[in-house]
Amino acid sequence: MKSLVFKNFIINALGILFSRILGLARDVLIALFLGAGLYSDIFFVALKMPAFFRRIFAEGAFGQSFLPNFVKARKKGAFCVSVLLQFGFVVFLFCMFVSFFASFFTKIFAFGFDEKTIALASPLVAINFWYLFFIFIVTFLGAILNYKQKFFITSFSAALFNLAIVIAAFFVDKNTPQTTLYYFSYATVLSGVAQLILHILVLWRNPVIKAMTLSIKLKRFRVKLKSFYHNFFHGVLGSSATQLSSLLDTSIASFLITGSISYLYYANRVFQLPLALFAIALTQVSFPKILKHLKSNQENLALNFMRKALGVLAIFLLLAMIIGMVFSVEISQLLFQRGNFTKEDTLITAYVLIAYLVGLLPFGLQKLLSLWLYAKFKQKIAASIAFKSLILSAFCSIALIFVIEDENLKVLAVALSSSLSAFYLLFANIKEFGLRRFFDLISWKLSVLTCLFLSLFGILLFEFKGLMIGILIEIFIKIKGIF
């Protein structure tokens, strides 16, 4: 069983890694064609809207509520059909509503935009929002795959979104940014269709899908979803708080200098790589296993699993944090500094990245610990923690903006506040998990040795940074000469 979990983690991580590499390629092209200014800000706002609701209704509240209730359901086919029909209909109507009132929703998501910018962004918001409808069905099908311990397809399918943007980039010109925005937006929606087709092909012969088909044929899919909705609505509160924090960051940045939204986006994309590769990949694999242990009244096995997962996750996240901070400028320069993305943009993005990385460890660990609350059906408590984190992040953002005098660096306040709220999330989740129970998971001797090793690693990395970069440049020149 241990080898199966490790295998699933590696498979899931590889799928996410492939997707994130393509995601970085996508962001490189966005930086090339749109830079960090008006047009990139518009695109990121248009993209953030479906992403915001996707993380609430699909990956967030839905995912956290569906799987525990699916495990408990006796008639799994009928349960799935009921959920899919009800939620699919609501999401479809919501997409229609946003399409008709795109200007209103754009103003909510970017309150600092003037009327001219709102007019440019609204049609793009209407197009991009349809991605939500397709990705909701993808998330539903992905949850069924996760229950069967099959994680690669869902983690890999996200790469299709990135691939669609990369392909669209071949048909645009950096001198026509407004046309580029429409190409990228249509590519976003088509990527949702592609992800849906992929999941349907993979699940075609799945027993759950067969059970759903049989329920539809027999017209026996009227299942009471009271427990599901109870957990879902509490999950919505928790997920919406997290996503409202992201929305609030965008709204605050829209009042700062032009390009601030883009700096947050580019830096956060780099920050999300280790978070997704280690924390998200591990939590996706861990959730079904923790659920099954607790359902079987094997809490000791669940805690033993949590102990190993927390130790491995902490080491990986700390390594990623150290490397990211030391090479923040070089990473930003390598990925984004070309075309319309200037040297000054690179430096600001690097500073924002460092501010985000401060919160990498607590963000990752709290994701794993929060699984315990969801597995114990404590979505209401998770929602309360998330909203308190939102209030703290908003307060810190506004306070730090007034403290930072340099207009170009005020955007740092937003990223740093996000990291501060991550520490609160971690401490609050530890409190609910149980302080004594949490300390029992920690090997203090190993923790001290790990801290000493990582401290030495960070010092050596910083001291020999110039030498390492010089060696890498020489290797690159020699390889380029060969080819």
PDB file of C-alpha atoms in Angstrom, residues 166-387:
ATOM      1  CA  VAL A 166       1.108  28.095 -26.854  1.00  0.00           C
ATOM      2  CA  ILE A 167      -0.514  27.035 -30.142  1.00  0.00           C
ATOM      3  CA  ALA A 168      -2.502  30.283 -30.332  1.00  0.00           C
ATOM      4  CA  ALA A 169       0.759  32.232 -29.953  1.00  0.00           C
ATOM      5  CA  PHE A 170       1.855  30.995 -33.391  1.00  0.00           C
ATOM      6  CA  PHE A 171      -1.004  32.955 -34.970  1.00  0.00           C
ATOM      7  CA  VAL A 172      -0.496  36.332 -33.256  1.00  0.00           C
ATOM      8  CA  ASP A 173       1.817  39.314 -33.505  1.00  0.00           C
ATOM      9  CA  LYS A 174       3.311  41.190 -30.542  1.00  0.00           C
ATOM     10  CA  ASN A 175       2.498  44.455 -32.325  1.00  0.00           C
ATOM     11  CA  THR A 176      -1.253  43.732 -32.206  1.00  0.00           C
ATOM     12  CA  PRO A 177      -1.911  43.005 -28.498  1.00  0.00           C
ATOM     13  CA  GLN A 178      -5.678  43.530 -28.690  1.00  0.00           C
ATOM     14  CA  THR A 179      -6.055  40.838 -31.365  1.00  0.00           C
ATOM     15  CA  THR A 180      -3.759  38.598 -29.311  1.00  0.00           C
ATOM     16  CA  LEU A 181      -6.147  38.894 -26.356  1.00  0.00           C
ATOM     17  CA  TYR A 182      -8.996  37.390 -28.413  1.00  0.00           C
ATOM     18  CA  TYR A 183      -6.860  34.531 -29.756  1.00  0.00           C
ATOM     19  CA  PHE A 184      -5.755  33.642 -26.216  1.00  0.00           C
ATOM     20  CA  SER A 185      -9.336  33.860 -24.901  1.00  0.00           C
ATOM     21  CA  TYR A 186     -10.812  31.531 -27.526  1.00  0.00           C
ATOM     22  CA  ALA A 187      -7.899  29.150 -26.945  1.00  0.00           C
ATOM     23  CA  THR A 188      -8.809  29.073 -23.233  1.00  0.00           C
ATOM     24  CA  VAL A 189     -12.382  27.929 -23.943  1.00  0.00           C
ATOM     25  CA  LEU A 190     -11.284  25.348 -26.530  1.00  0.00           C
ATOM     26  CA  SER A 191      -8.819  23.905 -24.006  1.00  0.00           C
ATOM     27  CA  GLY A 192     -11.764  23.242 -21.670  1.00  0.00           C
ATOM     28  CA  VAL A 193     -13.508  21.319 -24.452  1.00  0.00           C
ATOM     29  CA  ALA A 194     -10.321  19.318 -25.093  1.00  0.00           C
ATOM     30  CA  GLN A 195      -9.970  18.408 -21.394  1.00  0.00           C
ATOM     31  CA  LEU A 196     -13.588  17.240 -21.301  1.00  0.00           C
ATOM     32  CA  ILE A 197     -13.146  15.028 -24.381  1.00  0.00           C
ATOM     33  CA  LEU A 198     -10.000  13.473 -22.878  1.00  0.00           C
ATOM     34  CA  HIS A 199     -11.804  12.569 -19.628  1.00  0.00           C
ATOM     35  CA  ILE A 200     -14.794  11.118 -21.473  1.00  0.00           C
ATOM     36  CA  LEU A 201     -12.518   8.887 -23.562  1.00  0.00           C
ATOM     37  CA  VAL A 202     -10.650   7.646 -20.466  1.00  0.00           C
ATOM     38  CA  LEU A 203     -13.809   7.015 -18.410  1.00  0.00           C
ATOM     39  CA  TRP A 204     -15.878   5.480 -21.180  1.00  0.00           C
ATOM     40  CA  ARG A 205     -15.753   1.956 -19.663  1.00  0.00           C
ATOM     41  CA  ASN A 206     -15.487   2.999 -16.010  1.00  0.00           C
ATOM     42  CA  PRO A 207     -17.886   1.100 -13.654  1.00  0.00           C
ATOM     43  CA  VAL A 208     -19.153   4.352 -12.124  1.00  0.00           C
ATOM     44  CA  ILE A 209     -20.010   5.750 -15.564  1.00  0.00           C
ATOM     45  CA  LYS A 210     -21.803   2.480 -16.384  1.00  0.00           C
ATOM     46  CA  ALA A 211     -23.749   2.800 -13.135  1.00  0.00           C
ATOM     47  CA  MET A 212     -24.659   6.386 -14.064  1.00  0.00           C
ATOM     48  CA  THR A 213     -25.833   5.263 -17.512  1.00  0.00           C
ATOM     49  CA  LEU A 214     -27.972   2.526 -15.968  1.00  0.00           C
ATOM     50  CA  SER A 215     -29.512   5.014 -13.493  1.00  0.00           C
ATOM     51  CA  ILE A 216     -30.464   7.308 -16.381  1.00  0.00           C
ATOM     52  CA  LYS A 217     -31.984   4.446 -18.389  1.00  0.00           C
ATOM     53  CA  LEU A 218     -34.030   3.259 -15.392  1.00  0.00           C
ATOM     54  CA  LYS A 219     -34.811   6.882 -14.426  1.00  0.00           C
ATOM     55  CA  ARG A 220     -33.631   6.168 -10.882  1.00  0.00           C
ATOM     56  CA  PHE A 221     -31.371   9.063 -10.073  1.00  0.00           C
ATOM     57  CA  ARG A 222     -33.445  11.026  -7.595  1.00  0.00           C
ATOM     58  CA  VAL A 223     -31.136  10.856  -4.613  1.00  0.00           C
ATOM     59  CA  LYS A 224     -31.317  13.000  -1.475  1.00  0.00           C
ATOM     60  CA  LEU A 225     -28.280  15.263  -1.450  1.00  0.00           C
ATOM     61  CA  LYS A 226     -28.928  16.958   1.899  1.00  0.00           C
ATOM     62  CA  SER A 227     -25.615  15.838   3.422  1.00  0.00           C
ATOM     63  CA  PHE A 228     -23.745  16.752   0.268  1.00  0.00           C
ATOM     64  CA  TYR A 229     -25.256  20.238   0.070  1.00  0.00           C
ATOM     65  CA  HIS A 230     -24.625  20.814   3.781  1.00  0.00           C
ATOM     66  CA  ASN A 231     -20.916  20.095   3.289  1.00  0.00           C
ATOM     67  CA  PHE A 232     -20.858  21.875  -0.055  1.00  0.00           C
ATOM     68  CA  PHE A 233     -22.217  25.203   1.196  1.00  0.00           C
ATOM     69  CA  HIS A 234     -19.785  25.239   4.092  1.00  0.00           C
ATOM     70  CA  GLY A 235     -17.090  24.330   1.592  1.00  0.00           C
ATOM     71  CA  VAL A 236     -18.189  27.233  -0.606  1.00  0.00           C
ATOM     72  CA  LEU A 237     -17.639  29.596   2.308  1.00  0.00           C
ATOM     73  CA  GLY A 238     -14.144  28.240   2.869  1.00  0.00           C
ATOM     74  CA  SER A 239     -13.177  28.149  -0.788  1.00  0.00           C
ATOM     75  CA  SER A 240     -14.760  31.511  -1.537  1.00  0.00           C
ATOM     76  CA  ALA A 241     -12.775  33.088   1.282  1.00  0.00           C
ATOM     77  CA  THR A 242      -9.534  31.782  -0.214  1.00  0.00           C
ATOM     78  CA  GLN A 243     -10.512  32.918  -3.693  1.00  0.00           C
ATOM     79  CA  LEU A 244     -11.901  36.234  -2.461  1.00  0.00           C
ATOM     80  CA  SER A 245      -8.438  36.834  -1.057  1.00  0.00           C
ATOM     81  CA  SER A 246      -7.024  36.330  -4.563  1.00  0.00           C
ATOM     82  CA  LEU A 247      -9.754  38.561  -6.007  1.00  0.00           C
ATOM     83  CA  LEU A 248      -9.033  41.208  -3.398  1.00  0.00           C
ATOM     84  CA  ASP A 249      -5.339  41.088  -4.322  1.00  0.00           C
ATOM     85  CA  THR A 250      -6.254  41.785  -7.954  1.00  0.00           C
ATOM     86  CA  SER A 251      -8.636  44.601  -6.999  1.00  0.00           C
ATOM     87  CA  ILE A 252      -6.049  46.262  -4.747  1.00  0.00           C
ATOM     88  CA  ALA A 253      -3.374  45.892  -7.445  1.00  0.00           C
ATOM     89  CA  SER A 254      -5.692  47.562  -9.978  1.00  0.00           C
ATOM     90  CA  PHE A 255      -5.353  50.787  -7.939  1.00  0.00           C
ATOM     91  CA  LEU A 256      -1.547  50.619  -8.054  1.00  0.00           C
ATOM     92  CA  ILE A 257       0.750  51.423 -10.992  1.00  0.00           C
ATOM     93  CA  THR A 258      -0.069  49.807 -14.342  1.00  0.00           C
ATOM     94  CA  GLY A 259       1.445  46.338 -14.510  1.00  0.00           C
ATOM     95  CA  SER A 260       0.936  45.512 -10.817  1.00  0.00           C
ATOM     96  CA  ILE A 261      -1.646  42.831 -11.615  1.00  0.00           C
ATOM     97  CA  SER A 262       0.813  41.313 -14.076  1.00  0.00           C
ATOM     98  CA  TYR A 263       3.706  41.322 -11.577  1.00  0.00           C
ATOM     99  CA  LEU A 264       1.525  39.425  -9.106  1.00  0.00           C
ATOM    100  CA  TYR A 265       0.455  36.980 -11.806  1.00  0.00           C
ATOM    101  CA  TYR A 266       3.948  36.202 -13.149  1.00  0.00           C
ATOM    102  CA  ALA A 267       5.478  35.821  -9.677  1.00  0.00           C
ATOM    103  CA  ASN A 268       2.570  33.723  -8.444  1.00  0.00           C
ATOM    104  CA  ARG A 269       2.885  31.404 -11.443  1.00  0.00           C
ATOM    105  CA  VAL A 270       6.475  30.602 -10.441  1.00  0.00           C
ATOM    106  CA  PHE A 271       5.425  30.285  -6.788  1.00  0.00           C
ATOM    107  CA  GLN A 272       2.660  27.861  -7.753  1.00  0.00           C
ATOM    108  CA  LEU A 273       5.120  25.432  -9.394  1.00  0.00           C
ATOM    109  CA  PRO A 274       6.597  23.931  -6.176  1.00  0.00           C
ATOM    110  CA  LEU A 275       3.258  24.349  -4.375  1.00  0.00           C
ATOM    111  CA  ALA A 276       1.457  22.300  -7.033  1.00  0.00           C
ATOM    112  CA  LEU A 277       4.273  19.843  -7.647  1.00  0.00           C
ATOM    113  CA  PHE A 278       4.650  18.883  -3.984  1.00  0.00           C
ATOM    114  CA  ALA A 279       1.716  20.110  -1.849  1.00  0.00           C
ATOM    115  CA  ILE A 280      -1.189  19.761  -4.285  1.00  0.00           C
ATOM    116  CA  ALA A 281       0.096  16.522  -5.826  1.00  0.00           C
ATOM    117  CA  LEU A 282       0.508  14.979  -2.382  1.00  0.00           C
ATOM    118  CA  THR A 283      -2.832  16.176  -0.990  1.00  0.00           C
ATOM    119  CA  GLN A 284      -4.740  14.888  -4.029  1.00  0.00           C
ATOM    120  CA  VAL A 285      -3.245  11.437  -3.489  1.00  0.00           C
ATOM    121  CA  SER A 286      -3.608  11.593   0.303  1.00  0.00           C
ATOM    122  CA  PHE A 287      -7.269  12.608   0.552  1.00  0.00           C
ATOM    123  CA  PRO A 288      -8.811   9.300  -0.663  1.00  0.00           C
ATOM    124  CA  LYS A 289      -6.420   7.319   1.546  1.00  0.00           C
ATOM    125  CA  ILE A 290      -7.141   9.362   4.692  1.00  0.00           C
ATOM    126  CA  LEU A 291     -10.874   9.065   3.982  1.00  0.00           C
ATOM    127  CA  LYS A 292     -10.675   5.269   3.711  1.00  0.00           C
ATOM    128  CA  HIS A 293      -8.636   4.931   6.935  1.00  0.00           C
ATOM    129  CA  LEU A 294     -11.086   7.083   8.903  1.00  0.00           C
ATOM    130  CA  LYS A 295     -14.107   5.318   7.404  1.00  0.00           C
ATOM    131  CA  SER A 296     -12.601   2.011   8.613  1.00  0.00           C
ATOM    132  CA  ASN A 297     -11.992   3.498  12.108  1.00  0.00           C
ATOM    133  CA  GLN A 298      -8.218   3.227  11.572  1.00  0.00           C
ATOM    134  CA  GLU A 299      -7.240   6.682  12.824  1.00  0.00           C
ATOM    135  CA  ASN A 300      -3.749   5.521  13.870  1.00  0.00           C
ATOM    136  CA  LEU A 301      -3.007   4.470  10.288  1.00  0.00           C
ATOM    137  CA  ALA A 302      -4.264   7.839   9.036  1.00  0.00           C
ATOM    138  CA  LEU A 303      -2.038   9.691  11.522  1.00  0.00           C
ATOM    139  CA  ASN A 304       0.981   7.560  10.619  1.00  0.00           C
ATOM    140  CA  PHE A 305       0.390   8.405   6.976  1.00  0.00           C
ATOM    141  CA  MET A 306       0.102  12.122   7.857  1.00  0.00           C
ATOM    142  CA  ARG A 307       3.412  11.960   9.776  1.00  0.00           C
ATOM    143  CA  LYS A 308       5.361  10.710   6.767  1.00  0.00           C
ATOM    144  CA  ALA A 309       3.583  13.008   4.331  1.00  0.00           C
ATOM    145  CA  LEU A 310       4.231  16.133   6.452  1.00  0.00           C
ATOM    146  CA  GLY A 311       7.946  15.332   6.816  1.00  0.00           C
ATOM    147  CA  VAL A 312       8.508  14.769   3.109  1.00  0.00           C
ATOM    148  CA  LEU A 313       6.430  17.793   2.119  1.00  0.00           C
ATOM    149  CA  ALA A 314       8.237  20.151   4.538  1.00  0.00           C
ATOM    150  CA  ILE A 315      11.688  19.199   3.185  1.00  0.00           C
ATOM    151  CA  PHE A 316      10.689  19.648  -0.456  1.00  0.00           C
ATOM    152  CA  LEU A 317       8.989  22.993   0.183  1.00  0.00           C
ATOM    153  CA  LEU A 318      11.930  24.389   2.162  1.00  0.00           C
ATOM    154  CA  LEU A 319      14.375  23.379  -0.580  1.00  0.00           C
ATOM    155  CA  ALA A 320      12.163  25.039  -3.194  1.00  0.00           C
ATOM    156  CA  MET A 321      11.845  28.188  -1.049  1.00  0.00           C
ATOM    157  CA  ILE A 322      15.621  28.549  -0.615  1.00  0.00           C
ATOM    158  CA  ILE A 323      16.400  27.958  -4.293  1.00  0.00           C
ATOM    159  CA  GLY A 324      13.618  30.306  -5.404  1.00  0.00           C
ATOM    160  CA  MET A 325      14.733  33.152  -3.146  1.00  0.00           C
ATOM    161  CA  VAL A 326      18.421  32.888  -4.054  1.00  0.00           C
ATOM    162  CA  PHE A 327      17.749  32.753  -7.804  1.00  0.00           C
ATOM    163  CA  SER A 328      14.608  34.927  -7.938  1.00  0.00           C
ATOM    164  CA  VAL A 329      16.089  37.521 -10.299  1.00  0.00           C
ATOM    165  CA  GLU A 330      17.658  34.902 -12.575  1.00  0.00           C
ATOM    166  CA  ILE A 331      14.406  32.898 -12.711  1.00  0.00           C
ATOM    167  CA  SER A 332      12.359  35.992 -13.611  1.00  0.00           C
ATOM    168  CA  GLN A 333      14.930  37.068 -16.180  1.00  0.00           C
ATOM    169  CA  LEU A 334      15.150  33.641 -17.801  1.00  0.00           C
ATOM    170  CA  LEU A 335      11.401  33.161 -18.028  1.00  0.00           C
ATOM    171  CA  PHE A 336      10.007  36.583 -18.838  1.00  0.00           C
ATOM    172  CA  GLN A 337      12.595  39.216 -19.854  1.00  0.00           C
ATOM    173  CA  ARG A 338      12.068  39.417 -23.604  1.00  0.00           C
ATOM    174  CA  GLY A 339       9.841  41.268 -26.041  1.00  0.00           C
ATOM    175  CA  ASN A 340       7.602  43.733 -24.177  1.00  0.00           C
ATOM    176  CA  PHE A 341       8.846  42.576 -20.752  1.00  0.00           C
ATOM    177  CA  THR A 342      11.585  44.967 -19.547  1.00  0.00           C
ATOM    178  CA  LYS A 343      14.510  44.659 -17.112  1.00  0.00           C
ATOM    179  CA  GLU A 344      12.619  46.767 -14.566  1.00  0.00           C
ATOM    180  CA  ASP A 345       9.659  44.377 -14.865  1.00  0.00           C
ATOM    181  CA  THR A 346      12.042  41.506 -14.116  1.00  0.00           C
ATOM    182  CA  LEU A 347      13.335  43.080 -10.889  1.00  0.00           C
ATOM    183  CA  ILE A 348       9.864  43.896  -9.543  1.00  0.00           C
ATOM    184  CA  THR A 349       8.624  40.394 -10.411  1.00  0.00           C
ATOM    185  CA  ALA A 350      11.631  38.900  -8.577  1.00  0.00           C
ATOM    186  CA  TYR A 351      10.874  40.923  -5.429  1.00  0.00           C
ATOM    187  CA  VAL A 352       7.217  39.866  -5.549  1.00  0.00           C
ATOM    188  CA  LEU A 353       8.305  36.229  -5.970  1.00  0.00           C
ATOM    189  CA  ILE A 354      10.440  36.430  -2.812  1.00  0.00           C
ATOM    190  CA  ALA A 355       7.476  37.868  -0.897  1.00  0.00           C
ATOM    191  CA  TYR A 356       5.301  34.956  -2.044  1.00  0.00           C
ATOM    192  CA  LEU A 357       7.972  32.364  -1.204  1.00  0.00           C
ATOM    193  CA  VAL A 358       7.987  33.490   2.427  1.00  0.00           C
ATOM    194  CA  GLY A 359       4.643  31.728   2.716  1.00  0.00           C
ATOM    195  CA  LEU A 360       5.445  28.602   0.676  1.00  0.00           C
ATOM    196  CA  LEU A 361       5.994  26.267   3.654  1.00  0.00           C
ATOM    197  CA  PRO A 362       2.873  27.271   5.650  1.00  0.00           C
ATOM    198  CA  PHE A 363       0.718  27.277   2.501  1.00  0.00           C
ATOM    199  CA  GLY A 364       1.810  23.749   1.645  1.00  0.00           C
ATOM    200  CA  LEU A 365       1.551  22.278   5.146  1.00  0.00           C
ATOM    201  CA  GLN A 366      -1.880  23.759   5.817  1.00  0.00           C
ATOM    202  CA  LYS A 367      -3.197  22.159   2.625  1.00  0.00           C
ATOM    203  CA  LEU A 368      -2.268  18.751   3.981  1.00  0.00           C
ATOM    204  CA  LEU A 369      -3.571  19.439   7.500  1.00  0.00           C
ATOM    205  CA  SER A 370      -6.868  20.830   6.194  1.00  0.00           C
ATOM    206  CA  LEU A 371      -7.596  17.392   4.682  1.00  0.00           C
ATOM    207  CA  TRP A 372      -8.204  16.177   8.239  1.00  0.00           C
ATOM    208  CA  LEU A 373     -11.007  18.724   8.671  1.00  0.00           C
ATOM    209  CA  TYR A 374     -12.640  17.787   5.343  1.00  0.00           C
ATOM    210  CA  ALA A 375     -12.328  14.056   6.051  1.00  0.00           C
ATOM    211  CA  LYS A 376     -14.010  14.655   9.441  1.00  0.00           C
ATOM    212  CA  PHE A 377     -16.791  16.665   7.697  1.00  0.00           C
ATOM    213  CA  LYS A 378     -15.728  19.902   9.436  1.00  0.00           C
ATOM    214  CA  GLN A 379     -16.157  22.157   6.401  1.00  0.00           C
ATOM    215  CA  LYS A 380     -17.799  24.822   8.584  1.00  0.00           C
ATOM    216  CA  ILE A 381     -14.669  25.186  10.719  1.00  0.00           C
ATOM    217  CA  ALA A 382     -12.478  25.271   7.611  1.00  0.00           C
ATOM    218  CA  ALA A 383     -14.672  28.059   6.215  1.00  0.00           C
ATOM    219  CA  SER A 384     -14.326  30.086   9.422  1.00  0.00           C
ATOM    220  CA  ILE A 385     -10.526  29.764   9.320  1.00  0.00           C
ATOM    221  CA  ALA A 386     -10.427  30.818   5.663  1.00  0.00           C
ATOM    222  CA  PHE A 387     -12.523  33.949   6.239  1.00  0.00           C
TER     223      PHE A 387
END
